XYZ file of C-alpha atoms in Angstrom:
473
model
C -36.580 -45.522 -57.228
C -35.542 -48.183 -58.908
C -35.721 -46.426 -62.413
C -33.755 -43.725 -60.988
C -31.095 -46.210 -59.716
C -30.961 -47.983 -62.863
C -30.832 -44.069 -64.516
C -28.007 -43.474 -62.248
C -25.989 -46.548 -63.167
C -26.256 -46.337 -66.727
C -23.323 -45.932 -69.146
C -22.927 -42.308 -70.758
C -23.888 -43.382 -73.941
C -27.455 -44.288 -72.101
C -27.040 -40.846 -70.758
C -26.617 -39.136 -74.099
C -29.910 -40.416 -75.653
C -32.137 -40.013 -73.038
C -30.997 -36.528 -73.053
C -31.652 -36.573 -76.409
C -35.328 -37.456 -75.430
C -35.318 -34.687 -72.945
C -34.218 -32.088 -75.363
C -36.891 -33.661 -77.854
C -39.608 -33.167 -75.391
C -38.474 -29.208 -74.609
C -38.779 -28.744 -78.031
C -41.846 -30.219 -78.606
C -43.177 -28.975 -75.484
C -42.472 -25.494 -76.785
C -43.739 -25.272 -80.014
C -47.196 -26.744 -78.201
C -47.033 -23.330 -75.671
C -46.450 -20.872 -78.526
C -49.445 -22.196 -80.492
C -50.887 -21.897 -76.832
C -50.275 -18.262 -77.196
C -51.290 -17.701 -80.476
C -54.848 -18.811 -79.743
C -54.901 -16.564 -76.355
C -53.686 -13.879 -79.310
C -56.004 -14.316 -81.639
C -58.998 -15.226 -80.282
C -60.923 -14.771 -83.032
C -59.009 -16.798 -85.542
C -59.276 -20.188 -84.299
C -58.971 -21.904 -87.653
C -54.979 -20.179 -87.394
C -54.136 -21.786 -84.163
C -55.740 -25.269 -84.987
C -54.092 -25.431 -87.938
C -50.517 -24.500 -85.578
C -51.696 -27.003 -83.100
C -51.859 -29.523 -85.911
C -48.581 -28.795 -87.384
C -47.352 -30.256 -83.842
C -47.848 -33.390 -84.878
C -44.939 -33.656 -86.630
C -42.811 -33.197 -83.945
C -44.770 -34.690 -81.500
C -45.103 -38.087 -83.376
C -40.993 -37.547 -83.931
C -40.276 -37.709 -80.084
C -42.057 -40.291 -79.198
C -40.422 -42.657 -82.009
C -37.444 -41.254 -80.349
C -38.592 -42.196 -77.322
C -39.155 -45.688 -78.191
C -36.156 -46.602 -80.175
C -33.925 -45.221 -77.126
C -36.146 -47.354 -74.963
C -35.430 -50.525 -76.909
C -31.875 -49.814 -76.972
C -31.907 -49.481 -73.340
C -29.794 -52.451 -71.928
C -30.685 -51.530 -67.774
C -34.008 -52.804 -68.618
C -33.355 -55.434 -70.836
C -34.775 -58.517 -69.804
C -32.055 -61.264 -68.684
C -32.273 -64.715 -67.097
C -32.486 -64.997 -63.132
C -34.302 -61.457 -62.507
C -37.046 -63.144 -62.211
C -36.086 -64.692 -59.069
C -35.909 -61.265 -57.498
C -39.743 -59.655 -58.933
C -37.951 -58.010 -62.150
C -39.755 -60.077 -64.775
C -40.938 -58.950 -68.139
C -43.495 -56.904 -67.229
C -41.505 -55.157 -64.356
C -39.004 -54.041 -66.755
C -41.386 -52.983 -69.282
C -42.655 -50.723 -66.611
C -39.290 -49.645 -65.398
C -38.711 -48.478 -68.832
C -41.789 -46.542 -69.326
C -41.113 -44.622 -65.710
C -37.444 -43.777 -67.439
C -38.929 -42.532 -70.580
C -41.735 -40.590 -69.036
C -39.187 -39.158 -66.734
C -36.793 -38.110 -69.442
C -39.873 -36.329 -71.008
C -41.213 -34.949 -68.051
C -38.016 -33.608 -67.908
C -38.002 -31.754 -70.979
C -41.487 -30.592 -70.219
C -39.788 -28.653 -67.309
C -37.360 -27.206 -69.390
C -39.814 -26.247 -72.032
C -41.844 -24.270 -69.618
C -38.963 -22.581 -68.179
C -37.710 -21.049 -71.464
C -41.044 -19.846 -72.244
C -41.708 -18.361 -69.002
C -38.267 -16.844 -69.598
C -39.371 -15.439 -73.283
C -42.230 -13.854 -71.938
C -40.382 -11.782 -69.228
C -42.207 -13.429 -66.625
C -39.766 -14.845 -64.545
C -37.299 -12.164 -64.919
C -39.407 -8.960 -65.035
C -37.153 -8.179 -68.613
C -39.586 -7.508 -72.089
C -40.571 -10.230 -73.986
C -37.578 -11.230 -76.223
C -38.079 -10.051 -80.315
C -36.717 -13.554 -81.406
C -39.754 -14.921 -80.944
C -43.130 -13.444 -82.588
C -45.117 -11.717 -79.380
C -48.455 -13.094 -80.719
C -47.003 -16.621 -79.673
C -45.648 -15.494 -76.193
C -49.198 -14.126 -75.028
C -47.767 -11.042 -73.726
C -50.008 -9.456 -71.016
C -52.311 -12.500 -70.974
C -52.310 -15.183 -68.203
C -51.604 -18.545 -69.399
C -54.621 -21.118 -67.751
C -53.183 -23.225 -66.055
C -54.972 -26.294 -67.181
C -53.988 -26.286 -70.721
C -49.967 -25.231 -69.860
C -51.064 -28.268 -68.118
C -52.290 -30.948 -70.595
C -49.775 -29.644 -73.190
C -47.017 -30.287 -70.894
C -48.078 -33.651 -70.004
C -48.728 -34.555 -74.047
C -45.322 -35.823 -74.780
C -44.392 -37.685 -71.628
C -47.999 -39.367 -71.623
C -47.471 -40.997 -75.052
C -44.055 -41.615 -74.921
C -44.538 -43.690 -71.781
C -47.464 -45.176 -73.749
C -45.679 -46.250 -76.425
C -42.750 -47.891 -74.603
C -44.888 -49.721 -72.505
C -47.015 -51.122 -76.205
C -43.669 -51.825 -77.557
C -41.913 -53.368 -74.296
C -45.046 -55.000 -72.933
C -44.277 -59.057 -72.365
C -45.153 -61.536 -75.139
C -46.039 -65.131 -74.636
C -44.916 -67.129 -77.139
C -48.137 -68.629 -79.243
C -48.230 -72.487 -78.669
C -48.338 -74.792 -81.730
C -51.318 -76.253 -83.071
C -50.155 -80.103 -82.257
C -49.228 -79.087 -78.975
C -52.454 -76.674 -78.280
C -55.031 -77.856 -75.743
C -58.266 -78.885 -76.746
C -60.225 -79.042 -73.664
C -60.816 -80.989 -70.359
C -60.890 -84.517 -70.543
C -62.017 -87.847 -68.632
C -61.986 -86.894 -65.118
C -60.754 -83.256 -65.054
C -57.634 -84.021 -67.651
C -56.592 -80.953 -69.605
C -56.438 -82.061 -73.285
C -56.682 -85.404 -74.881
C -54.925 -87.289 -77.604
C -56.184 -87.930 -81.286
C -57.579 -91.118 -80.453
C -60.163 -92.609 -77.332
C -58.654 -95.132 -75.284
C -60.260 -98.169 -74.911
C -61.340 -99.796 -71.379
C -58.701 -101.668 -69.849
C -56.038 -100.498 -72.041
C -53.435 -99.974 -69.084
C -54.207 -103.717 -68.157
C -52.158 -105.060 -70.650
C -49.012 -106.067 -69.704
C -46.347 -104.000 -71.896
C -49.246 -101.800 -73.632
C -47.225 -98.696 -72.209
C -43.332 -100.243 -72.276
C -41.522 -96.826 -73.768
C -38.522 -97.892 -76.093
C -35.766 -95.730 -76.692
C -33.581 -95.831 -79.876
C -34.427 -95.629 -83.512
C -36.477 -98.642 -83.658
C -38.900 -97.002 -80.807
C -41.837 -96.695 -83.238
C -42.020 -100.177 -84.923
C -41.371 -101.741 -80.991
C -43.766 -99.236 -79.595
C -46.140 -102.712 -79.604
C -43.584 -104.932 -77.210
C -44.549 -108.244 -77.196
C -45.966 -110.736 -74.353
C -46.478 -114.080 -73.076
C -50.014 -115.479 -73.466
C -51.509 -117.943 -71.023
C -50.506 -120.571 -73.256
C -46.840 -119.677 -73.718
C -47.299 -118.401 -76.849
C -45.981 -115.192 -78.235
C -48.675 -112.284 -78.973
C -48.575 -108.909 -80.677
C -49.822 -106.126 -81.404
C -51.693 -105.145 -83.840
C -48.469 -102.629 -84.600
C -46.512 -105.384 -85.529
C -45.971 -105.853 -89.457
C -44.973 -109.490 -89.554
C -46.832 -111.228 -86.407
C -45.524 -114.754 -85.624
C -48.304 -117.370 -86.468
C -49.765 -120.076 -84.058
C -49.234 -123.709 -84.291
C -52.260 -123.834 -86.086
C -51.274 -121.716 -88.979
C -53.460 -118.960 -87.564
C -52.117 -115.627 -86.042
C -53.192 -114.053 -83.077
C -53.320 -110.802 -82.400
C -54.333 -107.727 -79.838
C -56.458 -104.911 -80.579
C -54.700 -101.853 -81.124
C -53.721 -99.824 -78.717
C -54.106 -95.757 -79.108
C -50.433 -93.641 -78.928
C -50.521 -92.172 -75.641
C -51.992 -88.676 -75.378
C -49.696 -85.911 -74.988
C -49.247 -84.073 -72.319
C -50.180 -80.438 -71.784
C -47.570 -78.031 -71.907
C -47.171 -76.734 -68.267
C -47.876 -72.946 -68.100
C -45.372 -70.467 -67.912
C -45.043 -68.760 -64.447
C -46.135 -64.817 -64.870
C -42.977 -63.482 -64.468
C -40.955 -65.685 -66.595
C -38.703 -64.293 -69.399
C -39.801 -64.201 -72.755
C -38.165 -65.973 -75.559
C -36.320 -63.277 -78.028
C -39.004 -62.973 -81.039
C -37.484 -64.587 -84.067
C -37.595 -61.785 -87.066
C -39.303 -62.385 -89.961
C -37.481 -64.188 -92.691
C -39.673 -61.963 -95.201
C -40.386 -58.334 -94.339
C -41.717 -57.766 -97.617
C -45.550 -58.263 -96.717
C -46.357 -54.502 -95.992
C -44.581 -53.165 -99.049
C -47.455 -53.187 -101.265
C -49.268 -51.175 -98.761
C -46.888 -48.579 -97.928
C -46.456 -48.277 -101.956
C -50.308 -47.844 -101.636
C -50.438 -45.507 -98.968
C -47.686 -43.499 -100.665
C -49.925 -43.146 -102.983
C -52.798 -42.000 -101.546
C -50.955 -39.592 -99.834
C -49.285 -37.587 -103.505
C -52.859 -38.108 -104.782
C -53.941 -35.629 -101.056
C -51.002 -33.270 -101.741
C -51.896 -32.633 -105.895
C -55.587 -32.210 -105.333
C -54.937 -29.880 -102.594
C -52.738 -27.892 -103.813
C -54.099 -27.988 -107.606
C -57.592 -26.452 -105.833
C -55.331 -23.721 -103.405
C -52.388 -23.429 -105.178
C -49.023 -22.174 -103.600
C -49.218 -20.999 -100.423
C -48.047 -17.264 -99.347
C -45.011 -16.341 -97.660
C -45.334 -16.462 -93.702
C -48.636 -18.447 -93.767
C -48.569 -22.066 -93.476
C -50.091 -24.709 -96.413
C -53.095 -25.952 -95.028
C -54.620 -28.918 -93.674
C -54.925 -30.880 -96.360
C -51.294 -30.982 -97.416
C -50.504 -32.078 -94.206
C -52.631 -34.611 -94.262
C -51.025 -35.274 -97.784
C -47.657 -35.240 -96.308
C -48.725 -37.707 -92.689
C -49.702 -40.222 -95.697
C -46.998 -40.083 -97.765
C -44.147 -40.598 -94.237
C -46.558 -43.194 -93.026
C -46.546 -44.811 -97.105
C -42.605 -44.492 -96.858
C -42.310 -45.898 -93.150
C -44.551 -48.708 -94.041
C -42.231 -49.430 -97.115
C -39.037 -48.854 -95.632
C -38.210 -52.877 -94.375
C -39.859 -54.121 -97.836
C -37.040 -51.890 -99.692
C -34.169 -52.635 -97.507
C -34.550 -56.573 -97.771
C -35.106 -55.748 -101.351
C -31.715 -54.333 -101.220
C -30.134 -57.185 -99.935
C -31.457 -59.047 -102.387
C -30.242 -57.188 -105.219
C -26.958 -57.137 -103.897
C -26.626 -61.052 -104.225
C -27.663 -61.023 -107.452
C -25.137 -61.812 -110.536
C -23.141 -64.480 -108.635
C -21.879 -62.319 -105.811
C -18.382 -62.610 -104.264
C -17.794 -63.047 -100.502
C -18.052 -59.141 -99.668
C -21.918 -58.492 -101.509
C -22.892 -62.134 -100.063
C -22.315 -60.819 -95.607
C -23.594 -56.919 -97.255
C -26.498 -58.621 -98.632
C -26.855 -60.937 -96.092
C -26.934 -58.399 -93.183
C -29.111 -55.550 -94.784
C -31.837 -58.996 -95.482
C -31.359 -59.851 -91.983
C -31.262 -55.825 -90.170
C -34.496 -55.152 -92.470
C -37.012 -55.069 -89.752
C -35.145 -53.164 -87.418
C -33.901 -50.126 -89.331
C -35.604 -50.411 -92.877
C -38.816 -48.438 -91.069
C -36.399 -45.052 -89.867
C -34.900 -45.269 -93.150
C -38.474 -44.827 -94.582
C -39.115 -42.152 -91.921
C -35.884 -39.979 -92.750
C -36.203 -40.755 -96.526
C -39.639 -38.915 -96.454
C -38.061 -35.955 -93.770
C -35.852 -35.500 -96.491
C -38.574 -35.291 -99.144
C -40.115 -32.692 -97.408
C -37.186 -30.760 -96.863
C -36.667 -30.469 -100.715
C -40.430 -29.325 -100.670
C -40.196 -26.236 -98.236
C -37.017 -25.335 -100.010
C -38.404 -25.140 -103.376
C -41.943 -23.883 -102.517
C -40.828 -20.846 -100.578
C -37.625 -20.142 -102.858
C -35.345 -18.941 -99.884
C -38.542 -16.735 -98.108
C -37.988 -18.892 -94.648
C -40.642 -21.491 -93.092
C -44.120 -19.903 -92.712
C -43.584 -19.322 -89.140
C -40.293 -18.206 -89.020
C -37.949 -19.504 -86.072
C -41.034 -21.053 -84.241
C -41.377 -23.708 -88.000
C -37.240 -23.625 -88.435
C -37.375 -25.472 -84.653
C -39.593 -27.494 -85.742
C -38.247 -28.410 -89.022
C -34.930 -29.089 -86.871
C -36.463 -31.293 -84.245
C -38.402 -33.279 -87.004
C -34.809 -34.046 -88.609
C -33.021 -34.575 -85.694
C -35.237 -36.623 -84.269
C -35.300 -39.150 -87.106
C -31.855 -38.881 -87.555
C -30.736 -39.678 -83.621
C -33.754 -42.443 -84.283
C -32.089 -44.259 -87.329
C -28.405 -43.784 -85.449
C -30.061 -45.616 -82.139
C -31.552 -48.261 -84.468
C -28.144 -49.155 -85.991
C -26.632 -49.134 -82.646
C -29.385 -52.103 -81.694
C -28.699 -54.092 -85.059
C -25.179 -53.335 -84.401
C -25.385 -54.767 -81.182
C -27.891 -57.543 -81.977
C -25.385 -59.504 -84.677
C -22.480 -58.723 -82.069
C -22.386 -62.025 -81.983
C -22.012 -63.102 -85.480
C -19.168 -60.715 -85.719
C -17.422 -62.442 -82.981
C -17.680 -65.610 -85.160
C -16.562 -64.066 -88.175
C -13.328 -62.862 -86.083
C -12.547 -66.064 -84.776
C -13.349 -67.836 -88.218
C -10.014 -65.698 -89.322
C -11.915 -62.981 -91.610
C -9.845 -59.881 -91.444
C -11.519 -57.004 -89.732
C -11.121 -54.808 -93.257
C -14.093 -56.658 -94.680
C -16.136 -56.214 -92.257
C -15.807 -52.677 -92.588
C -15.797 -52.895 -96.276
C -19.042 -54.744 -96.288
C -20.639 -51.891 -94.192
C -19.872 -49.460 -96.269
C -21.129 -51.079 -99.491
C -24.469 -51.575 -97.660
C -24.192 -47.887 -96.643
C -24.136 -47.156 -100.293
C -26.192 -49.492 -101.920
C -29.540 -48.359 -99.076
C -28.055 -44.608 -100.631
C -28.288 -45.792 -104.477
C -31.843 -47.423 -103.549
C -33.611 -44.866 -101.581
C -31.798 -41.368 -102.921
C -33.765 -41.249 -106.392
C -36.687 -42.749 -104.485
C -36.732 -39.439 -102.299
C -35.983 -37.273 -105.569
C -38.938 -38.640 -107.160
C -41.442 -38.175 -104.230
C -40.343 -34.887 -103.720
C -40.545 -33.619 -107.333
C -44.175 -35.631 -106.959
C -45.040 -33.579 -104.219
C -43.852 -30.122 -105.325
C -45.630 -30.389 -108.482
C -48.972 -28.939 -107.464
C -47.435 -26.253 -104.717
C -44.907 -24.966 -107.174
C -47.156 -23.333 -109.403
């Protein structure tokens, strides 16, 4: 009920993003049902049906990725202070966000089932539609209910699980200096660096706390002995001398043990994760995975050649494209961070400095969606080059799959841009209060877009040409 209330009271932009998730789920569910229909119509060709089902993994991954991006920008399920008192801690809000995502995706799955049954003529009794191949609709055959239910539940289950994993509460990791080491004497939790001697608490002034900059030197406060002589601790660098010329000191008292940090309540609002100052650590891994994907595509293309019109590429090409997309996604944050550094090179002005700093700060948010969009653009170039205008392998179904993948990736990039804009809203307000003209901020945004296009454009072209070479012969 709480998820339904939050869904009903959300803003129009939030409803539009959730509608995009429902549309992506509907298209993916329809493709999965078409793969099931092909398997029912061709029981003697299980390999072709399995390949069609495997190619549905691309729109499935794109739909789940879009659902995670939409859930991250949902303001209704964002942890805020004060909600834990009414039972809406981070864990509960994560569950609400996962439930909302599951509801949106389930709505799309129901729409996919209704559209599939309508095209088969099962709802109105009309003949099947000619826009979709008859072998994909399994006309005249009964649909197995368990298989249909499994395929339709796949998108909501994966999307809600991915959202729950992404938005799970994360406890701040304690530092090694304050981390407890075990149980001390009398059941005390943790101990200090030095052990205390017997009777340390009985000495006068041994635990006297002195505030101020000189507290470290005044930690061993002076005390008066039985004979009225002034006695100091060993921490005093110049202990006073006695009447006979000798110096009397006390045993050094160890520092007081640091109190163990109190455990945070289970429903406490976790602090916002601090973004990494560097996002180039995954760049070598991304380049390695990208090289592996291109290698797999080259080997498979040289072995099988270009696919004939009306047929799907082999499983090796699918694996190569998946590795290529994964490599670009891993390298995206590092490349975006590098683009921000290049903008600030060679004595930058205020405009380039502002644009470069913003790119470096937002590289962990928009870098990965940029890499995925680059992979989709490279795949589109390869498809247009290999087929030479003959159309995708699956006809209208292939066109639907391509539109789903392209639309979901672009929508994910735009959603990540909206998230980054909300994250830097305080910085933008501060700049405006300091007198920065709005035209400068708009010019900085244009410079960022041009810099990203100048970096990712040639990269997409190079990857696309290398991927199309073994298939275009």
